[in-house]
XYZ file of C-alpha atoms in Angstrom:
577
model
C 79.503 8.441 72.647
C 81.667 6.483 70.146
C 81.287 5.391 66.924
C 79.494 0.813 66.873
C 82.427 -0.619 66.434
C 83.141 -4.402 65.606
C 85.460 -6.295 67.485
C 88.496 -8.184 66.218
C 90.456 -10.216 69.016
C 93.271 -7.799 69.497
C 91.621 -4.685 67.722
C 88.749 -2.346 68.015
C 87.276 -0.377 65.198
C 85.617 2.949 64.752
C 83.079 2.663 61.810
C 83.397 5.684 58.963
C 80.178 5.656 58.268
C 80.447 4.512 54.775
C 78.733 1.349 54.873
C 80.975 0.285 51.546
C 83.834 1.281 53.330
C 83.167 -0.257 57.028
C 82.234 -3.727 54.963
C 85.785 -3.831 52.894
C 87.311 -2.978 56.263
C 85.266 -5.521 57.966
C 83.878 -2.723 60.863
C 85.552 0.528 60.209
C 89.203 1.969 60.419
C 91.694 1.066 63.431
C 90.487 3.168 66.606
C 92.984 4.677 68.403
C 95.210 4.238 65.751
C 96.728 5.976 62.134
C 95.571 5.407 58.830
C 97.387 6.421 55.617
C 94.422 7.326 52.702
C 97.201 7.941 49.346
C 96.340 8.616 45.653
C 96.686 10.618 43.095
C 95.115 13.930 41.926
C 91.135 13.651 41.577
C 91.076 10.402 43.539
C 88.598 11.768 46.006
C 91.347 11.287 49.433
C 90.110 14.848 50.984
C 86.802 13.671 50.464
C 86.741 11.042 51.807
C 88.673 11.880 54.999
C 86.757 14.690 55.863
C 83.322 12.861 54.967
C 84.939 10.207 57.927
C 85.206 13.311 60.458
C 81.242 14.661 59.370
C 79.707 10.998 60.023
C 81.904 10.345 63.416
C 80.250 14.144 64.497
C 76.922 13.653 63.117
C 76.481 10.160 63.870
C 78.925 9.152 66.586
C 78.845 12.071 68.668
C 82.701 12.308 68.151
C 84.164 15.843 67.742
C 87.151 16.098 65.534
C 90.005 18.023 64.110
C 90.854 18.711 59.921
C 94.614 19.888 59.707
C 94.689 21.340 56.372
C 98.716 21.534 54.560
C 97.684 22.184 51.311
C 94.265 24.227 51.083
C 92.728 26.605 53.074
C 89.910 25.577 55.431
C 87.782 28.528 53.356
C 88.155 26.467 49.910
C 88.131 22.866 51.385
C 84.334 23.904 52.935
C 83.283 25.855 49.728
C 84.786 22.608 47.573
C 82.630 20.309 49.412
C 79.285 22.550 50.008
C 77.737 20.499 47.328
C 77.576 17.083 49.150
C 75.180 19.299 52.075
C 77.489 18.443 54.612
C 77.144 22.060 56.500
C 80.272 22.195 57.144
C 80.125 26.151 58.564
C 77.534 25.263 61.210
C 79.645 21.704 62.295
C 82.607 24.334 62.416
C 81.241 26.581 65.372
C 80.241 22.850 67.055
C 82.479 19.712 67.235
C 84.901 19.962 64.082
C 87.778 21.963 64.100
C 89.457 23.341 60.937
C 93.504 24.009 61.165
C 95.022 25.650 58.330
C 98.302 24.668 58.724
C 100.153 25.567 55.260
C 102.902 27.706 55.024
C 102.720 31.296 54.307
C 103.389 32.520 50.802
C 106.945 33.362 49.981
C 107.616 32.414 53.263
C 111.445 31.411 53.549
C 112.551 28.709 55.850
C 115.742 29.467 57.744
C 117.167 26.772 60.491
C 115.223 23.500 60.755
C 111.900 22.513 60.856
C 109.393 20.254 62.847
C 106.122 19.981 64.281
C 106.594 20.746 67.358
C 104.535 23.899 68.070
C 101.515 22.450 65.375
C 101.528 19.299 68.065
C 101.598 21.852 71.031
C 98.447 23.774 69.858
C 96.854 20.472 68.908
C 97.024 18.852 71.928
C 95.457 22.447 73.751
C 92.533 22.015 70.762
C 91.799 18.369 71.794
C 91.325 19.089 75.483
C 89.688 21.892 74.917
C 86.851 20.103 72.404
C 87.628 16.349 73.551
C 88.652 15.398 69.885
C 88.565 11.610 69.021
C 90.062 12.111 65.240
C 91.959 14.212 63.716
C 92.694 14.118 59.605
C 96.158 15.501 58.349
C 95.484 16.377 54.778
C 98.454 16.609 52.434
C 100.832 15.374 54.414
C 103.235 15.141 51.989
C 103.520 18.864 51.310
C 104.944 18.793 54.777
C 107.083 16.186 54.156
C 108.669 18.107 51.375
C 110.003 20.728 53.249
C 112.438 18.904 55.111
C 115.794 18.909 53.333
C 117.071 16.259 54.579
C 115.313 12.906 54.697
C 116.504 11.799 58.429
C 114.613 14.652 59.392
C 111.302 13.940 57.867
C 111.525 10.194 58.866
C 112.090 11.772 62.563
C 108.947 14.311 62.675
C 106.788 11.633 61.293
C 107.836 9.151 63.946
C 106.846 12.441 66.631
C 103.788 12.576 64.808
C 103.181 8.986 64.961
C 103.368 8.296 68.550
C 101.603 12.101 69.170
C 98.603 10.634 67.612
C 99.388 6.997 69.415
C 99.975 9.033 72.760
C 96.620 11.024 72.407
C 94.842 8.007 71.669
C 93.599 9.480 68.089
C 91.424 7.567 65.687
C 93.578 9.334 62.818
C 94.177 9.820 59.182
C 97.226 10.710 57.120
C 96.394 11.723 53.427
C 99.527 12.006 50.836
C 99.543 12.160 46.992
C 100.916 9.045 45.508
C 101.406 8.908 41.509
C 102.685 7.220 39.149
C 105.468 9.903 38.134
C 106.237 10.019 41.498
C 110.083 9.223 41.973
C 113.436 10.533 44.514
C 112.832 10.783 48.244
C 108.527 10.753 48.033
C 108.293 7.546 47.337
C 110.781 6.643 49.552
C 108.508 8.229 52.465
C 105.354 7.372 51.150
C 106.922 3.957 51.722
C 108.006 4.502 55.137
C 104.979 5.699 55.993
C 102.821 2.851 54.422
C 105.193 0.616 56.976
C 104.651 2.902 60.002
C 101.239 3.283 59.602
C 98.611 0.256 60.811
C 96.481 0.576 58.220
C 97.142 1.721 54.896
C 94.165 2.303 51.881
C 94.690 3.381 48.317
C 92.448 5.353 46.261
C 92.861 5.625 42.212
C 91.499 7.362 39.542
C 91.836 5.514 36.474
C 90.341 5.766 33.232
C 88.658 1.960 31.677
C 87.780 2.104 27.689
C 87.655 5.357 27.881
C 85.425 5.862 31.167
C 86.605 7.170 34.461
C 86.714 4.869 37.266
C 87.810 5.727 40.916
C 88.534 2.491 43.210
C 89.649 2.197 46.347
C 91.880 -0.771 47.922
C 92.698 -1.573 51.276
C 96.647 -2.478 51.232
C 97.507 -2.975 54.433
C 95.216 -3.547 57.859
C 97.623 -5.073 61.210
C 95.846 -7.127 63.348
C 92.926 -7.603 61.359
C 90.865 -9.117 57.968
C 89.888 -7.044 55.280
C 88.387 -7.583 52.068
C 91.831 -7.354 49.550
C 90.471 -7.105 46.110
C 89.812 -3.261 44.521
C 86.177 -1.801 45.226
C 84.741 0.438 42.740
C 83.903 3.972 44.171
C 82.429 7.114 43.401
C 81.739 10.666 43.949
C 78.235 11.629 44.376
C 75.770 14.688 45.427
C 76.164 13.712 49.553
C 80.195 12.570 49.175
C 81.750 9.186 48.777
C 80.062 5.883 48.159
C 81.642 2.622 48.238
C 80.680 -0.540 46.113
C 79.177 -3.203 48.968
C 79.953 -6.060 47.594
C 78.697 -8.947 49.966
C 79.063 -12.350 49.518
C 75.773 -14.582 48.453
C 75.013 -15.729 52.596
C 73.454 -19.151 52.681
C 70.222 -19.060 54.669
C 68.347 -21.517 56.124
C 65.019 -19.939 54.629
C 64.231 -21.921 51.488
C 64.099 -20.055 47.888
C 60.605 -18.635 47.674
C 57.938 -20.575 45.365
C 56.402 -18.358 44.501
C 55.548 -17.422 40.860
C 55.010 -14.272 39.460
C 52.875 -13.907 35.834
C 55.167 -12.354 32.861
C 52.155 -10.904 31.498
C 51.734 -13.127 28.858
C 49.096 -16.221 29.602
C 50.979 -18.802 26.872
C 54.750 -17.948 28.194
C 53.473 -18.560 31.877
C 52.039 -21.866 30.619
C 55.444 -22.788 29.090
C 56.971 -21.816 32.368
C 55.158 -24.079 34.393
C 53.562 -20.922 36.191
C 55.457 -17.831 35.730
C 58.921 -16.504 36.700
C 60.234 -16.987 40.371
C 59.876 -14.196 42.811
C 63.467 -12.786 43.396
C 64.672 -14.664 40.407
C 67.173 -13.099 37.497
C 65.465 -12.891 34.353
C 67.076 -12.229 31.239
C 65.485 -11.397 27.697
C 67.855 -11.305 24.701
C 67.178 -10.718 21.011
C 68.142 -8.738 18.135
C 66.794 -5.262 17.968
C 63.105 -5.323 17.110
C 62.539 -8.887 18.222
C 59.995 -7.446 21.173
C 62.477 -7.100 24.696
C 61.139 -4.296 25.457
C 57.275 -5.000 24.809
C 57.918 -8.634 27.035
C 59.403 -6.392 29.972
C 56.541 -3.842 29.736
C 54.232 -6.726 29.943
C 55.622 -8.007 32.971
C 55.914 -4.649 34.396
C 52.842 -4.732 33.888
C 51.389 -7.345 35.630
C 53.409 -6.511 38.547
C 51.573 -3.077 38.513
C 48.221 -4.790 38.624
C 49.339 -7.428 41.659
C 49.527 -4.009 43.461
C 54.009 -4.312 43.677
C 55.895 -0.986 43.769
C 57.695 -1.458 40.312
C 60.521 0.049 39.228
C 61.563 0.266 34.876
C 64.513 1.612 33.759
C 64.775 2.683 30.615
C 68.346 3.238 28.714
C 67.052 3.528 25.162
C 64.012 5.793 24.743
C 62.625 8.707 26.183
C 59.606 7.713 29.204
C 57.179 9.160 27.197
C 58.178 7.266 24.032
C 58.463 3.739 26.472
C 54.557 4.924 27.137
C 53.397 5.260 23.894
C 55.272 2.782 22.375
C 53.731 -0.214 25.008
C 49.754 1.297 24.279
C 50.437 0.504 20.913
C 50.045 -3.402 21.824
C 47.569 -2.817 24.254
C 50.486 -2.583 27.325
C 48.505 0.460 29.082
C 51.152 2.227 31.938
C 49.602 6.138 32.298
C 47.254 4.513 35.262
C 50.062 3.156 36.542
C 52.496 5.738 36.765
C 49.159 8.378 38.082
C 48.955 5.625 40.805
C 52.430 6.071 41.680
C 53.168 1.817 41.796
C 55.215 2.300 38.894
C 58.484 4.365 38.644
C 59.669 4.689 35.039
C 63.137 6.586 34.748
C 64.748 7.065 31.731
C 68.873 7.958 31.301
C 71.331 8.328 28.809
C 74.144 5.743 29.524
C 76.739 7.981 28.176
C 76.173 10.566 30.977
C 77.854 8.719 33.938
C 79.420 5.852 34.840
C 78.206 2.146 35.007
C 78.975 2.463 38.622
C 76.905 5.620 38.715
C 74.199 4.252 37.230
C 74.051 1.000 39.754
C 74.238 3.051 42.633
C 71.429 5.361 41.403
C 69.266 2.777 40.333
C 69.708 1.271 44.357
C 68.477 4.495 45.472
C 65.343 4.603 43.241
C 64.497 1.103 44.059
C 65.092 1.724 47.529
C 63.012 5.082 47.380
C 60.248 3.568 45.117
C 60.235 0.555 47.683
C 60.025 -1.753 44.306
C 59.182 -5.158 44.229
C 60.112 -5.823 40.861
C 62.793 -4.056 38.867
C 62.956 -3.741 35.027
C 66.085 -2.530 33.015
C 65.826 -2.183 29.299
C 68.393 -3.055 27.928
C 71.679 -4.025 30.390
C 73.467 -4.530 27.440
C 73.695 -0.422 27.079
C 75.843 -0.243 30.082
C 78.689 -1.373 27.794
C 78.992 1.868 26.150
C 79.895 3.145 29.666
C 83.298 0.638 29.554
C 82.725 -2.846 28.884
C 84.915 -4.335 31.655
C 83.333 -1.838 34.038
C 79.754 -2.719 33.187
C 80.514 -6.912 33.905
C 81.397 -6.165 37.289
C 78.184 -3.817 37.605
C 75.924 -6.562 36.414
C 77.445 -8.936 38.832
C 76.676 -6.736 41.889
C 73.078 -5.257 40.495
C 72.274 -9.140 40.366
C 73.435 -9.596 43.751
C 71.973 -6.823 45.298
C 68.660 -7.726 43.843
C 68.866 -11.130 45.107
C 70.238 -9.911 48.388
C 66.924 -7.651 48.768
C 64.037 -10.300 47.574
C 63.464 -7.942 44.038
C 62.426 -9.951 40.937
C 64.927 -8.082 38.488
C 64.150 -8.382 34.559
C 66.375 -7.239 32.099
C 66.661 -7.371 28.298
C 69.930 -7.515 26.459
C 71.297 -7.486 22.973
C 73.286 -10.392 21.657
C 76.830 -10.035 21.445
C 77.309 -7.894 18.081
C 80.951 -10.211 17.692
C 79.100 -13.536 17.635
C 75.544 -12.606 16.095
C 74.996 -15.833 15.175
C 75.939 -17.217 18.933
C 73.251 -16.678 21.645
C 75.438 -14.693 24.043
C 75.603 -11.321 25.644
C 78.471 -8.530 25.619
C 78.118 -8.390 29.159
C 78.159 -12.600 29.760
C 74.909 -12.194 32.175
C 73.329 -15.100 30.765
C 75.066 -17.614 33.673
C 74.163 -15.494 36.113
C 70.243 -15.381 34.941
C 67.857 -17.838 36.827
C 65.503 -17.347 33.796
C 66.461 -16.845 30.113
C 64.104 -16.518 27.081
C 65.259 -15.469 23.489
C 64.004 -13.848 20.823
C 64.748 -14.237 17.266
C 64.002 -13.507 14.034
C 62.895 -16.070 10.884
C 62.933 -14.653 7.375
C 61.196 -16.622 5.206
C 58.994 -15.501 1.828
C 59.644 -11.697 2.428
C 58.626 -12.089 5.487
C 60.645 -11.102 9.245
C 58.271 -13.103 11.534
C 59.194 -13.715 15.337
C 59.892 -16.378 17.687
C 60.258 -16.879 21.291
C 62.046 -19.714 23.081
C 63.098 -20.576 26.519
C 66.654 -21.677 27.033
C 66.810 -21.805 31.022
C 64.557 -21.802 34.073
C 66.064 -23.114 36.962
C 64.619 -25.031 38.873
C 61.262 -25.088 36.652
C 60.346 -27.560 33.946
C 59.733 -25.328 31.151
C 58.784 -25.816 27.476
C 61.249 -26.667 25.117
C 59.259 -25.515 21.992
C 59.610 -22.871 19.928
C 56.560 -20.049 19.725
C 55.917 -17.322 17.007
C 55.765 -14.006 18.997
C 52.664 -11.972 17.386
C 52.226 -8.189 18.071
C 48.879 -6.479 17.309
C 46.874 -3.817 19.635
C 45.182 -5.959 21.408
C 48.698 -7.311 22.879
C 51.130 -10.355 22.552
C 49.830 -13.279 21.258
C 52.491 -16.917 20.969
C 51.670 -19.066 18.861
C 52.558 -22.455 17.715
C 54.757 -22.678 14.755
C 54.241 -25.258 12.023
C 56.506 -28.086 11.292
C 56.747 -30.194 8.498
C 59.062 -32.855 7.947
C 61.499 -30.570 9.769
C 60.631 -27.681 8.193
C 59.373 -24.636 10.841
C 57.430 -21.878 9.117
C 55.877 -18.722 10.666
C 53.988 -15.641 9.477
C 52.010 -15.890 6.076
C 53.561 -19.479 4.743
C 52.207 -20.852 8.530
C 48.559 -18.994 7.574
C 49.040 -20.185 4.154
C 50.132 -24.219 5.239
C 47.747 -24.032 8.004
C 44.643 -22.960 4.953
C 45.576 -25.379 2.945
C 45.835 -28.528 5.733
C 42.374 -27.086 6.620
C 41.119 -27.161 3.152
C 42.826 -30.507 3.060
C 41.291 -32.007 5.746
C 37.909 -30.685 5.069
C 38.036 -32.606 2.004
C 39.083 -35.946 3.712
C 36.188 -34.996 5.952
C 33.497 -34.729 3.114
C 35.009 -38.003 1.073
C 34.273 -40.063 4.230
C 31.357 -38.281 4.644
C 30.388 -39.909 1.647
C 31.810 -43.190 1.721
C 30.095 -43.272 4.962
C 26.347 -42.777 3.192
C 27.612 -44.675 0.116
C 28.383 -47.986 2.838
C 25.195 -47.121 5.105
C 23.123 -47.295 1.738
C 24.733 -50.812 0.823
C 24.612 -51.826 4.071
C 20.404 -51.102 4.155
C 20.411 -52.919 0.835
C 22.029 -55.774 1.843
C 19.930 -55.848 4.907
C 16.810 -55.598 2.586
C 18.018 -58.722 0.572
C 18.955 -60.475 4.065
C 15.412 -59.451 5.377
C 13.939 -61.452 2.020
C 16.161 -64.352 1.850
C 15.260 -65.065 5.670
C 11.561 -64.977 4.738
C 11.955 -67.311 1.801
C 14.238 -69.593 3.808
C 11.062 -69.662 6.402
C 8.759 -70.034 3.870
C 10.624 -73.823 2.241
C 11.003 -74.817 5.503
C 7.359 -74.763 6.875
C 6.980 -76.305 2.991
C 9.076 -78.815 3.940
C 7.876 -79.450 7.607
C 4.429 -79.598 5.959
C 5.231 -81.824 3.551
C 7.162 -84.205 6.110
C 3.759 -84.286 8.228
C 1.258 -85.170 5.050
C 3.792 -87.992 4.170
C 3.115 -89.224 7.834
C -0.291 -89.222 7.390
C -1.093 -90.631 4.361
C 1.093 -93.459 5.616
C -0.801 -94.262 8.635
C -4.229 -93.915 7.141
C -2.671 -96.452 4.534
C -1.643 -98.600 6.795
C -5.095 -99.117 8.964
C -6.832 -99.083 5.269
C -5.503 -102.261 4.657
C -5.884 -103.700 7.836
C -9.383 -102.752 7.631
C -9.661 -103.846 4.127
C -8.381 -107.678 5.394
C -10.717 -107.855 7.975
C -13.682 -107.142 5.881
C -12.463 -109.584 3.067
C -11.251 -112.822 5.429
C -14.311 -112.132 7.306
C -12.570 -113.506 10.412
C -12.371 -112.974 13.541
C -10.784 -110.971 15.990
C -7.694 -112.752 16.253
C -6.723 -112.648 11.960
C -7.870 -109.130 11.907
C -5.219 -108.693 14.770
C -2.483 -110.415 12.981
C -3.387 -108.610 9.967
C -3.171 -105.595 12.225
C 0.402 -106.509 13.703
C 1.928 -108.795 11.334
């Protein structure tokens, strides 16, 4: 059964099994047809052809042929017994070893070609209905021939052999720098013969080894031209997969995940973004490390496979040091939701240390990843450890996993907030801590820079550590002035004291004017009763006037009646005159 294969108009491929190598390649390596693997010493090109034969047998059902020019078959399967490939049972079964290199102080006389190594071939390939076939050292071949004609004719033969047999095939040669004379001349050739051509290096960056792997040359087909980081590991080559960010119609989740801390949610409107990037950066000592344990926290309690990586300290020490602000992990980790995993950064490469951290997420099934701090992975080659960041961030995004991770600031610009590994673009979320020195004091302070997509607070918190956790705070400001620590306590006291005293004065003003005001009220209360009093003297006095009038008036009428001693009619007159 053959190896999945993706299909290029005009080409078919035969995947490798290396899913970083069949993604650079864009499906595999041409089937039917010869590739040329060349690099120098240590750059991992047995390897990786022969890890290319165990996957197409293992996988793909493909049985296969190793033709071996420089080492014995005996040393090539004890070299690579580490990686668990089982190579002595696969031998008795579908691949074939061929030690092909010339005897010891064996002398050529007369010319030389590979005629009879093609003849036996071809009886081996019916025999075990090979698909591939790997010549390994090629070159070493290629060396005997004295004259360069002839080696430029046997590699033609050998060229349309494997064309004619319909081989899915591999050509290995050394290729180096020093290199000069009539090998490069047919490491050329070949590169022009061959349809697909891929070069592997082992270089050394700031003073860390780093193998990478380039595809040069691919007829007929696309490929992925830029160098790929690769590496060595315990099962055999792996293959940086870097994929490109895939829009999706599927909208960015909404959800929001606490940080652990109730205040810093608040300021985020809600939390941190499932499957965002968030970054925490600070001097040492500002609290990184007790903000990610916090949030690895929380993650813990939602019940989310969590995953904390830890490039400073010891697990143990990471443990202790959380309890001591009340950041409890020992449940946790008895549980088995949380994975902590501690490393040295000096002990591999950044590469390495991406590709194991994959496979612990990917064992751990983590939800949320924590890395304290990123910034370490400098010490494993600066330049190195940028490209790492790049691809951890994309493969978190790629796989839905909130990923936190602290960093120092950039010891060349201490006074710049920036990192050494220039992450902070690439974060969806970044908070900073700092430090205020004021009064013999260190105190600090939190703030957010960025949250995409989020409104977020644009204020500036005092970060407080005691055992019963992490406490923000608000700072005070004065005319400009931000203080923290024991000059906020102490400014704080004394607008307390302050204002209890402008409470108490108004207290008493407030008595003093509800006192005057009763007084007044009293007086008003008087005054009103006098003022009633003159005027029913008055309206009393108005009425007696009245009377005494009339009464006077009908006196003297009666008084002129009785002295005329008239009649009616003068007493009238007298009356109404």
């Amino acid at each position: 059964m053959p190896g999945p294969s993706i299909e290029t108009p005009g080409i078919d491929k035969a995947a490798t099994g290396i899913p970083g190598l069949d993604a650079i390649t864009l499906g595999g390596l041409p089937r039917g047809r010869v590739t040329l693997i060349e690099g120098g010493p240590g750059a991992g090109k047995t390897v990786l052809a022969l890890q290319t034969l165990v996957n197409a047998t293992t996988r793909f059902a493909e049985p296969a042929i190793f033709v071996a020019f420089e080492e014995s078959s005996e040393r090539i399967i004890a070299n690579t017994a580490s990686f668990g490939w089982n190579l002595q049972a696969r031998c008795r079964e579908s691949l074939f070893f061929l030690d092909a290199r010339p005897a010891p102080g064996l002398v050529q006389s007369g010319g030389f070609d590979l005629g009879g190594l093609l003849a036996a071939l071809a009886a081996k390939t019916k025999q075990m209905g090979a698909r591939r076939i790997v010549f390994d050292a090629l070159d070493m071949v290629l060396a005997r021939f004295e004259r360069r004609q002839d080696a430029r004719q046997e590699t033609y033969r050998l060229h349309e052999w494997l064309l004619t047999q319909e081989f899915t095939a591999i050509l290995t040669a050394k290729a180096s720098p020093r290199s000069d004379g009539p090998m490069v001349e047919m490491l050329e050739f070949l590169q022009f013969m061959v349809d697909c051509s891929i070069v592997l290096a082992n270089d050394v960056v700031d003073g860390t080894a780093r193998r990478s792997i380039r595809i040069s040359k691919y007829r007929g087909s696309l490929f992925k031209e830029n160098t790929t980081p690769l590496s060595i590991r315990q099962h055999g080559i792996d293959v940086a997969n870097v994929q490109p960010l895939e829009s999706s119609p599927v909208m960015a989740p909404l959800e929001r995940l606490s940080s652990g801390v109730v205040r810093l949610d608040t300021m985020l409107a809600g939390g941190y973004y499932r499957g965002a990037g968030v970054l925490l950066t600070g001097s040492p000592g500002t609290a990184k490390t007790t903000l990610a344990g916090a949030f690895a926290q929380a993650a813990c309690v939602r019940g989310e496979a969590t995953l904390f990586i830890s490039f400073d300290s010891p697990a143990d020490e990471v443990v202790r040091n959380l309890a001591s602000v009340g950041i409890e992990l020992v449940s946790h980790l008895t549980s088995g939701v949380l994975r902590l995993e501690a490393a040295r950064v000096i002990s591999s490469s950044a590469e390495i240390h991406l590709l194991r951290i994959r496979e612990i997420a990917a064992e751990h099934g983590a939800r949320c990843v924590v890395i304290d701090p990123l910034s370490a992975l400098t010490k494993a080659g600066s330049h190195t450890a940028v490209d790492v960041v790049e691809r951890l961030i994309h493969w978190a995004k790629t796989e839905g996993i909130t990923l936190l991770c602290t960093s120092l600031l950039d010891g060349r610009q201490p006074d710049v907030e920036a990192t050494p590994l220039q992450i902070s673009t690439m974060a969806d979320t970044w908070i900073h801590l700092s430090y205020m020195i004021q009064a013999g004091e260190r105190n600090r302070a939190l703030s957010i820079i960025k949250s995409r997509g989020s409104s977020h607070s644009n204020q500036v918190r005092e970060l407080l550590l005691d055992d019963d956790g992490i406490t923000l705070a608000d700072v005070y400001t004065s005319s400009g002035e931000v203080v923290m620590g024991a000059m906020r306590w102490e400014r704080e006291r004394a607008e307390r004291l302050a204002r209890a005293e402008r409470d108490a004065a108004a207290a008493r003003q407030r008595l003093q004017l509800e006192a005057e005001a009763l007084e007044l009220e009293g007086r008003l209360q008087a005054l009103r009763h006098e003022l009633d009093a003159k005027r029913a003297s008055l309206a009393g006095l108005i009425e007696a006037t009245r009377q005494v009038a009339s009464e006077g008036r009908e006196g003297e009428a009666e008084l002129r009646r009785i002295r005329w001693g008239d009649g009616r009619d003068d007493a009238h007159e007298l009356r109404h005159g």
